Short mmCIF file of C-alpha atoms in Angstrom, two decimals:
data_model
loop_
_atom_site.label_atom_id
_atom_site.label_comp_id
_atom_site.label_asym_id
_atom_site.label_seq_id
_atom_site.Cartn_x
_atom_site.Cartn_y
_atom_site.Cartn_z
CA UNK A 995 -89.26 101.20 -45.51
CA UNK A 996 -89.45 100.83 -41.75
CA UNK A 997 -88.79 104.08 -39.87
CA UNK A 998 -85.92 102.99 -37.11
CA UNK A 999 -85.53 106.42 -35.34
CA UNK A 1000 -85.41 105.92 -31.65
CA UNK A 1001 -86.29 109.06 -29.46
CA UNK A 1002 -84.13 107.70 -26.31
CA UNK A 1003 -81.19 106.84 -28.23
CA UNK A 1004 -81.31 110.08 -30.23
CA UNK A 1005 -81.97 111.71 -26.93
CA UNK A 1006 -78.12 110.41 -25.93
CA UNK A 1007 -76.46 112.07 -29.00
CA UNK A 1008 -74.56 115.14 -26.98
CA UNK A 1009 -73.04 116.84 -29.95
CA UNK A 1010 -73.78 117.25 -33.61
CA UNK A 1011 -71.18 114.66 -34.21
CA UNK A 1012 -72.91 112.25 -32.04
CA UNK A 1013 -76.30 112.74 -33.82
CA UNK A 1014 -74.50 112.36 -37.33
CA UNK A 1015 -73.06 109.13 -36.20
CA UNK A 1016 -76.43 107.65 -34.86
CA UNK A 1017 -78.55 108.89 -37.98
CA UNK A 1018 -75.66 107.03 -40.38
CA UNK A 1019 -76.20 103.83 -38.45
CA UNK A 1020 -79.73 103.58 -38.73
CA UNK A 1021 -79.46 104.24 -42.50
CA UNK A 1022 -77.06 101.58 -42.78
CA UNK A 1023 -78.99 99.35 -40.94
CA UNK A 1024 -81.45 98.87 -44.27
CA UNK A 1025 -79.85 96.54 -46.67
CA UNK A 1026 -82.38 98.14 -48.85
CA UNK A 1027 -80.83 101.57 -48.65
CA UNK A 1028 -76.76 100.63 -48.50
CA UNK A 1029 -74.43 97.78 -48.72
CA UNK A 1030 -70.95 97.58 -48.19
CA UNK A 1031 -69.71 100.98 -47.83
CA UNK A 1032 -72.24 102.51 -49.90
CA UNK A 1033 -74.03 105.79 -49.50
CA UNK A 1034 -71.95 108.55 -47.61
CA UNK A 1035 -73.44 111.15 -45.19
CA UNK A 1036 -72.24 114.62 -43.71
CA UNK A 1037 -72.99 117.08 -41.20
CA UNK A 1038 -71.48 120.53 -41.40
CA UNK A 1039 -70.16 121.81 -37.99
CA UNK A 1040 -68.69 125.26 -36.75
CA UNK A 1041 -65.29 124.59 -35.19
CA UNK A 1042 -63.11 127.52 -34.07
CA UNK A 1043 -65.29 129.81 -36.58
CA UNK A 1044 -64.44 127.65 -39.00
CA UNK A 1045 -67.04 125.85 -41.12
CA UNK A 1046 -65.90 122.50 -40.97
CA UNK A 1047 -67.57 119.17 -43.19
CA UNK A 1048 -67.43 116.11 -41.38
CA UNK A 1049 -67.79 113.53 -44.40
CA UNK A 1050 -68.13 109.96 -44.11
CA UNK A 1051 -64.52 108.55 -44.58
CA UNK A 1052 -63.82 106.50 -47.91
CA UNK A 1053 -65.10 102.71 -47.90
CA UNK A 1054 -66.31 102.98 -44.43
CA UNK A 1055 -69.31 101.20 -43.67
CA UNK A 1056 -72.75 103.51 -42.31
CA UNK A 1057 -74.17 100.78 -39.96
CA UNK A 1058 -70.93 100.83 -37.96
CA UNK A 1059 -69.15 103.87 -38.59
CA UNK A 1060 -67.85 106.01 -35.19
CA UNK A 1061 -66.73 109.44 -34.77
CA UNK A 1062 -63.37 108.61 -36.23
CA UNK A 1063 -65.24 107.23 -39.47
CA UNK A 1064 -65.38 110.68 -40.23
CA UNK A 1065 -63.22 113.18 -42.14
CA UNK A 1066 -63.28 116.83 -41.15
CA UNK A 1067 -62.75 118.72 -44.12
CA UNK A 1068 -62.34 122.89 -44.51
CA UNK A 1069 -65.61 123.89 -46.48
CA UNK A 1070 -63.66 126.71 -47.90
CA UNK A 1071 -61.53 124.56 -49.88
CA UNK A 1072 -64.23 122.35 -51.02
CA UNK A 1073 -65.91 125.42 -51.98
CA UNK A 1074 -63.27 126.28 -54.20
CA UNK A 1075 -62.66 123.14 -55.78
CA UNK A 1076 -66.28 123.00 -56.56
CA UNK A 1077 -65.81 126.36 -58.97
CA UNK A 1078 -62.91 124.82 -60.82
CA UNK A 1079 -63.46 123.61 -64.59
CA UNK A 1080 -61.56 120.63 -64.41
CA UNK A 1081 -59.77 118.74 -61.53
CA UNK A 1082 -58.24 115.39 -61.72
CA UNK A 1083 -58.65 112.41 -59.40
CA UNK A 1084 -55.28 112.76 -57.80
CA UNK A 1085 -55.96 116.76 -57.40
CA UNK A 1086 -59.17 116.11 -55.67
CA UNK A 1087 -57.92 113.20 -53.12
CA UNK A 1088 -54.86 115.52 -52.59
CA UNK A 1089 -56.83 119.23 -52.02
CA UNK A 1090 -59.54 117.05 -49.68
CA UNK A 1091 -56.86 115.67 -47.92
CA UNK A 1092 -54.79 118.89 -47.63
CA UNK A 1093 -58.16 120.51 -46.29
CA UNK A 1094 -58.79 118.07 -43.45
CA UNK A 1095 -58.04 119.65 -39.82
CA UNK A 1096 -56.98 116.14 -38.57
CA UNK A 1097 -54.89 114.04 -40.94
CA UNK A 1098 -55.22 110.89 -38.93
CA UNK A 1099 -58.61 111.09 -40.01
CA UNK A 1100 -59.78 108.70 -43.51
CA UNK A 1101 -59.96 110.06 -47.00
CA UNK A 1102 -63.06 111.94 -47.29
CA UNK A 1103 -65.77 110.63 -49.37
CA UNK A 1104 -65.84 111.10 -53.29
CA UNK A 1105 -68.70 113.11 -52.82
CA UNK A 1106 -67.19 115.51 -50.24
CA UNK A 1107 -67.50 118.53 -52.70
CA UNK A 1108 -71.02 117.68 -53.55
CA UNK A 1109 -71.90 117.32 -50.05
CA UNK A 1110 -70.36 120.78 -49.28
CA UNK A 1111 -72.55 122.63 -51.94
CA UNK A 1112 -75.73 121.40 -50.46
CA UNK A 1113 -76.64 124.42 -48.24
CA UNK A 1114 -77.90 122.15 -45.38
CA UNK A 1115 -76.23 121.08 -42.58
CA UNK A 1116 -77.34 117.29 -42.70
CA UNK A 1117 -76.82 115.73 -46.00
CA UNK A 1118 -77.80 112.17 -46.59
CA UNK A 1119 -77.20 109.73 -49.38
CA UNK A 1120 -78.18 106.29 -50.15
CA UNK A 1121 -78.25 103.95 -53.08
CA UNK A 1122 -81.74 102.94 -52.33
CA UNK A 1123 -82.74 99.91 -54.16
CA UNK A 1124 -86.48 100.88 -54.80
CA UNK A 1125 -84.90 104.46 -56.44
CA UNK A 1126 -82.46 102.85 -58.42
CA UNK A 1127 -85.04 100.01 -59.53
CA UNK A 1128 -87.22 102.35 -60.82
CA UNK A 1129 -84.52 104.82 -62.16
CA UNK A 1130 -82.83 101.55 -64.05
CA UNK A 1131 -85.92 101.08 -66.26
CA UNK A 1132 -87.18 102.17 -69.42
CA UNK A 1133 -89.43 104.87 -68.65
CA UNK A 1134 -87.18 105.48 -65.35
CA UNK A 1135 -86.79 109.04 -65.74
CA UNK A 1136 -90.56 109.74 -66.64
CA UNK A 1137 -91.45 107.51 -63.71
CA UNK A 1138 -88.95 109.44 -61.26
CA UNK A 1139 -89.81 112.88 -62.56
CA UNK A 1140 -93.90 112.31 -61.52
CA UNK A 1141 -93.19 110.76 -58.01
CA UNK A 1142 -90.78 113.31 -56.80
CA UNK A 1143 -91.86 116.68 -59.04
CA UNK A 1144 -90.00 118.38 -56.04
CA UNK A 1145 -86.58 117.14 -56.23
CA UNK A 1146 -83.75 117.80 -58.41
CA UNK A 1147 -83.27 115.08 -60.83
CA UNK A 1148 -79.90 114.72 -62.53
CA UNK A 1149 -79.10 112.15 -65.28
CA UNK A 1150 -76.31 109.74 -64.97
CA UNK A 1151 -73.03 111.32 -64.65
CA UNK A 1152 -69.63 110.00 -63.40
CA UNK A 1153 -69.76 109.81 -59.26
CA UNK A 1154 -66.76 112.18 -57.49
CA UNK A 1155 -65.83 115.64 -59.53
CA UNK A 1156 -67.79 115.40 -62.60
CA UNK A 1157 -71.11 114.92 -60.80
CA UNK A 1158 -70.50 117.54 -58.00
CA UNK A 1159 -69.59 119.80 -60.87
CA UNK A 1160 -73.05 119.48 -62.74
CA UNK A 1161 -74.69 119.92 -59.64
CA UNK A 1162 -72.67 123.40 -58.90
CA UNK A 1163 -73.63 124.12 -62.70
CA UNK A 1164 -77.50 123.51 -62.23
CA UNK A 1165 -77.34 125.12 -58.86
CA UNK A 1166 -75.16 127.73 -58.22
CA UNK A 1167 -74.70 129.42 -61.51
CA UNK A 1168 -78.42 129.78 -62.07
CA UNK A 1169 -81.31 131.22 -59.31
CA UNK A 1170 -81.73 127.71 -57.68
CA UNK A 1171 -84.49 127.41 -55.16
CA UNK A 1172 -82.65 125.28 -52.30
CA UNK A 1173 -85.70 125.69 -50.02
CA UNK A 1174 -88.20 124.46 -52.35
CA UNK A 1175 -86.23 121.14 -53.13
CA UNK A 1176 -86.66 117.84 -51.03
CA UNK A 1177 -84.16 116.13 -52.31
CA UNK A 1178 -82.04 115.01 -55.31
CA UNK A 1179 -82.14 111.97 -57.30
CA UNK A 1180 -79.23 110.61 -59.12
CA UNK A 1181 -80.12 108.73 -62.14
CA UNK A 1182 -79.00 105.19 -61.79
CA UNK A 1183 -76.89 106.06 -58.71
CA UNK A 1184 -79.04 107.01 -55.89
CA UNK A 1185 -80.86 109.56 -53.62
CA UNK A 1186 -79.97 112.48 -51.38
CA UNK A 1187 -81.79 114.48 -48.85
CA UNK A 1188 -81.18 117.32 -46.59
CA UNK A 1189 -82.17 119.63 -43.71
CA UNK A 1190 -80.80 121.51 -40.81
CA UNK A 1191 -82.36 118.94 -38.46
CA UNK A 1192 -80.62 115.46 -38.61
CA UNK A 1193 -84.06 113.74 -37.85
CA UNK A 1194 -86.23 115.94 -40.70
CA UNK A 1195 -83.46 114.69 -43.32
CA UNK A 1196 -83.48 111.20 -42.25
CA UNK A 1197 -87.53 111.12 -42.26
CA UNK A 1198 -87.35 112.58 -45.93
CA UNK A 1199 -85.08 109.80 -46.96
CA UNK A 1200 -87.64 107.01 -45.39
CA UNK A 1201 -90.60 108.99 -46.64
CA UNK A 1202 -88.94 109.09 -50.39
CA UNK A 1203 -87.88 105.80 -50.53
CA UNK A 1204 -91.15 104.52 -49.01
CA UNK A 1205 -93.14 106.30 -51.97
CA UNK A 1206 -90.53 104.43 -54.70
CA UNK A 1207 -91.69 101.08 -52.64
CA UNK A 1208 -95.37 101.51 -53.05
CA UNK A 1209 -95.35 102.39 -56.72
CA UNK A 1210 -93.02 99.21 -57.13
CA UNK A 1211 -95.37 97.43 -55.01
CA UNK A 1212 -98.28 98.31 -57.23
CA UNK A 1213 -96.57 98.65 -60.66
CA UNK A 1214 -94.04 95.96 -60.65
CA UNK A 1215 -94.29 92.99 -58.48
CA UNK A 1216 -92.76 90.17 -58.65
CA UNK A 1217 -93.45 86.60 -57.32
CA UNK A 1218 -90.34 84.41 -56.65
CA UNK A 1219 -92.05 81.10 -57.29
CA UNK A 1220 -89.54 78.71 -58.43
CA UNK A 1221 -88.35 76.74 -55.46
CA UNK A 1222 -87.00 73.77 -56.68
CA UNK A 1223 -83.56 73.37 -59.24
CA UNK A 1224 -84.29 71.35 -62.54
CA UNK A 1225 -80.97 71.97 -63.76
CA UNK A 1226 -77.65 70.23 -63.51
CA UNK A 1227 -74.15 71.92 -63.18
CA UNK A 1228 -70.68 69.74 -62.56
CA UNK A 1229 -69.62 72.23 -59.59
CA UNK A 1230 -66.23 70.67 -59.76
CA UNK A 1231 -65.53 71.35 -63.09
CA UNK A 1232 -66.68 74.67 -62.75
CA UNK A 1233 -64.73 75.46 -59.44
CA UNK A 1234 -61.49 74.28 -61.31
CA UNK A 1235 -61.62 76.04 -64.38
CA UNK A 1236 -62.53 79.36 -62.37
CA UNK A 1237 -59.32 78.79 -60.01
CA UNK A 1238 -57.59 78.24 -63.10
CA UNK A 1239 -58.66 81.36 -64.50
CA UNK A 1240 -58.31 83.74 -61.30
CA UNK A 1241 -54.92 82.20 -60.31
CA UNK A 1242 -55.93 81.12 -57.03
CA UNK A 1243 -58.35 78.56 -55.53
CA UNK A 1244 -61.52 80.19 -55.14
CA UNK A 1245 -64.16 79.68 -52.46
CA UNK A 1246 -67.88 78.86 -53.97
CA UNK A 1247 -71.13 79.15 -52.84
CA UNK A 1248 -74.42 77.85 -54.58
CA UNK A 1249 -77.58 80.49 -53.94
CA UNK A 1250 -80.79 78.10 -54.49
CA UNK A 1251 -83.30 80.89 -53.12
CA UNK A 1252 -86.62 81.27 -54.68
CA UNK A 1253 -85.24 84.53 -55.78
CA UNK A 1254 -82.33 83.11 -57.35
CA UNK A 1255 -83.92 80.07 -58.88
CA UNK A 1256 -86.39 82.45 -60.47
CA UNK A 1257 -83.96 84.45 -61.96
CA UNK A 1258 -82.31 81.27 -63.27
CA UNK A 1259 -85.23 80.06 -65.04
CA UNK A 1260 -85.82 83.48 -67.23
CA UNK A 1261 -86.51 82.83 -71.03
CA UNK A 1262 -83.39 83.94 -73.13
CA UNK A 1263 -80.98 83.73 -69.83
CA UNK A 1264 -77.94 84.96 -71.57
CA UNK A 1265 -79.67 88.20 -72.59
CA UNK A 1266 -81.68 88.79 -69.38
CA UNK A 1267 -78.79 88.14 -67.10
CA UNK A 1268 -76.28 90.57 -68.86
CA UNK A 1269 -77.89 93.98 -68.61
CA UNK A 1270 -75.56 95.27 -66.44
CA UNK A 1271 -75.03 96.53 -62.70
CA UNK A 1272 -77.39 97.89 -60.47
CA UNK A 1273 -75.51 101.09 -59.30
CA UNK A 1274 -72.00 101.97 -60.57
CA UNK A 1275 -70.17 101.31 -57.38
CA UNK A 1276 -71.07 97.50 -57.44
CA UNK A 1277 -69.09 96.84 -60.72
CA UNK A 1278 -65.93 96.13 -58.61
CA UNK A 1279 -67.36 93.52 -56.73
CA UNK A 1280 -69.60 91.94 -59.94
CA UNK A 1281 -67.52 92.98 -62.82
CA UNK A 1282 -70.43 94.28 -65.48
CA UNK A 1283 -72.25 91.03 -65.99
CA UNK A 1284 -72.35 87.32 -64.82
CA UNK A 1285 -70.82 84.00 -66.78
CA UNK A 1286 -74.35 82.79 -67.95
CA UNK A 1287 -73.90 78.78 -68.30
CA UNK A 1288 -77.17 77.58 -70.16
CA UNK A 1289 -75.75 73.73 -71.46
CA UNK A 1290 -73.17 71.69 -70.01
CA UNK A 1291 -70.16 72.84 -71.56
CA UNK A 1292 -68.71 75.08 -68.94
CA UNK A 1293 -65.25 75.52 -70.46
CA UNK A 1294 -67.03 76.89 -73.72
CA UNK A 1295 -68.97 79.54 -72.07
CA UNK A 1296 -66.10 80.38 -69.66
CA UNK A 1297 -63.33 81.21 -72.84
CA UNK A 1298 -66.60 83.07 -74.67
CA UNK A 1299 -66.88 85.42 -71.18
CA UNK A 1300 -63.16 85.75 -71.10
CA UNK A 1301 -62.83 87.03 -74.83
CA UNK A 1302 -65.84 89.32 -74.59
CA UNK A 1303 -64.29 90.94 -71.52
CA UNK A 1304 -60.77 91.48 -73.39
CA UNK A 1305 -62.86 92.93 -76.22
CA UNK A 1306 -64.98 95.18 -73.73
CA UNK A 1307 -61.08 96.40 -72.16
CA UNK A 1308 -59.71 97.25 -75.74
CA UNK A 1309 -62.92 99.08 -76.86
CA UNK A 1310 -62.59 101.85 -74.46
CA UNK A 1311 -58.85 101.22 -72.72
CA UNK A 1312 -56.28 104.09 -73.02
CA UNK A 1313 -53.29 103.14 -70.57
CA UNK A 1314 -55.32 101.00 -67.88
CA UNK A 1315 -54.02 97.58 -67.34
CA UNK A 1316 -56.65 95.06 -67.57
CA UNK A 1317 -57.86 93.39 -64.42
CA UNK A 1318 -58.36 89.66 -64.37
CA UNK A 1319 -61.33 88.78 -67.20
CA UNK A 1320 -62.69 85.91 -65.56
CA UNK A 1321 -65.85 86.15 -63.77
CA UNK A 1322 -66.63 86.82 -60.34
CA UNK A 1323 -70.09 84.88 -60.26
CA UNK A 1324 -72.02 82.53 -62.90
CA UNK A 1325 -76.10 82.28 -63.47
CA UNK A 1326 -76.83 78.80 -64.31
CA UNK A 1327 -80.12 77.69 -66.57
CA UNK A 1328 -82.70 76.28 -64.08
CA UNK A 1329 -80.05 75.76 -61.57
CA UNK A 1330 -79.03 79.02 -59.36
CA UNK A 1331 -76.71 81.26 -58.86
CA UNK A 1332 -72.92 80.37 -58.15
CA UNK A 1333 -70.49 82.81 -56.48
CA UNK A 1334 -66.62 82.93 -56.40
CA UNK A 1335 -64.32 84.65 -53.79
CA UNK A 1336 -61.18 84.57 -52.03
CA UNK A 1337 -62.92 84.26 -48.52
CA UNK A 1338 -66.05 83.57 -47.21
CA UNK A 1339 -66.37 87.29 -46.39
CA UNK A 1340 -65.75 88.59 -49.94
CA UNK A 1341 -68.46 85.66 -51.36
CA UNK A 1342 -70.79 87.22 -48.34
CA UNK A 1343 -70.63 90.56 -49.52
CA UNK A 1344 -70.76 89.37 -53.42
CA UNK A 1345 -74.15 87.29 -52.69
CA UNK A 1346 -75.92 90.09 -51.00
CA UNK A 1347 -74.97 92.82 -53.98
CA UNK A 1348 -76.27 90.16 -56.41
CA UNK A 1349 -79.43 89.16 -54.62
CA UNK A 1350 -80.31 93.10 -54.62
CA UNK A 1351 -79.23 93.45 -58.15
CA UNK A 1352 -81.49 90.23 -59.62
CA UNK A 1353 -84.43 91.16 -57.67
CA UNK A 1354 -84.10 95.02 -59.32
CA UNK A 1355 -83.66 93.30 -62.57
CA UNK A 1356 -87.05 91.54 -62.57
CA UNK A 1357 -89.02 94.20 -61.11
CA UNK A 1358 -87.71 96.77 -63.34
CA UNK A 1359 -88.62 94.37 -65.90
CA UNK A 1360 -92.29 94.68 -65.04
CA UNK A 1361 -91.74 98.33 -65.89
CA UNK A 1362 -91.03 97.65 -69.34
CA UNK A 1363 -87.33 96.64 -68.86
CA UNK A 1364 -84.19 96.98 -67.20
CA UNK A 1365 -81.69 99.50 -68.46
CA UNK A 1366 -78.35 100.01 -66.54
CA UNK A 1367 -75.54 102.42 -67.11
CA UNK A 1368 -73.79 102.12 -70.89
CA UNK A 1369 -70.67 100.04 -71.49
CA UNK A 1370 -68.33 103.11 -71.56
CA UNK A 1371 -69.81 104.32 -68.29
CA UNK A 1372 -69.52 100.82 -66.92
CA UNK A 1373 -65.74 100.41 -67.80
CA UNK A 1374 -65.30 103.72 -66.54
CA UNK A 1375 -66.45 102.86 -63.04
CA UNK A 1376 -64.73 99.40 -62.99
CA UNK A 1377 -61.13 100.99 -63.98
CA UNK A 1378 -61.93 104.25 -61.83
CA UNK A 1379 -58.63 104.29 -59.02
CA UNK A 1380 -61.04 105.75 -56.39
CA UNK A 1381 -62.92 102.68 -56.87
CA UNK A 1382 -60.17 100.23 -57.15
CA UNK A 1383 -58.83 101.70 -54.02
CA UNK A 1384 -61.59 100.74 -51.81
CA UNK A 1385 -61.10 96.90 -53.12
CA UNK A 1386 -57.32 97.57 -51.90
CA UNK A 1387 -58.22 99.06 -48.57
#
């Protein structure tokens, strides 16, 4: 993992918020750390004798965020919310919004309370591929604990208030030694680093991810050696069927890079390619699994996919309205990956998420097998109103 710190550019930062923007931008420049609005950062600043958390606005991209993209929230309000036993999503959003000192700022990240709980000035959170690849393997928790003995390791819990509440119970209600803690790793989710100095927090992130990358290179190196498609696909029929299922004419893209072709050539593809998302946030773009096409009967494969999605929905739904059950991308045996979207931009974003996911799946397989979050957890994330709001915005 390349360290992008530039002393000259850093010296041009005149305020703590300037520095927060700079380090957020260089974190966002690495696709291996965050994709399309992923991750979040914050800095605690005293404003008129009041502690304020400047946290990334929900849905903002770290690579391009500027000062206006940070939401200034009163620390006192966030700490009060952290101590609650229960807090609904709507109440959390409303409470954070009311606690902002600038009503024109974007809604705070759903992890604002967690950022407030960490008693350091600067907090960085990413969904680093290397970290999540290891944690999403059969023995992921064991590997992570050995690699990061001085990190607080949290088994997967739902992001937002539930996660903040978990951290609160693990740190505030016990004699937790924050000074000896080098970071936090959230199983199946990502990593936090922090410090009172922006450069040190950034360096800790790069060092931790580099350690994970070195582990993968040694234990889970994968050669993407398939360079030619040997399969076939009636593209016109697939586009027509997907467009009909989605209710609009889709834009389609075929990915036949060595990475995609190697993935599509795997044995038992229907099992291998349907093991779940890399991180929970990806599900709003990819759905939990792709359509898998292993023979020429596209219509039957799509019918079965939609039937399985309806079954998945009915297994966990309470009062939710079912989203369109059609797939967002397909893996075609020995042919490659086919992506669908409303626009070129949507297809671009989907393609990058899928590429990072399939690489992680193949590397985790080398560690004994890939393991994503469960069906119930997937449903909760897919239908979480705070995630759906990101798509709408």
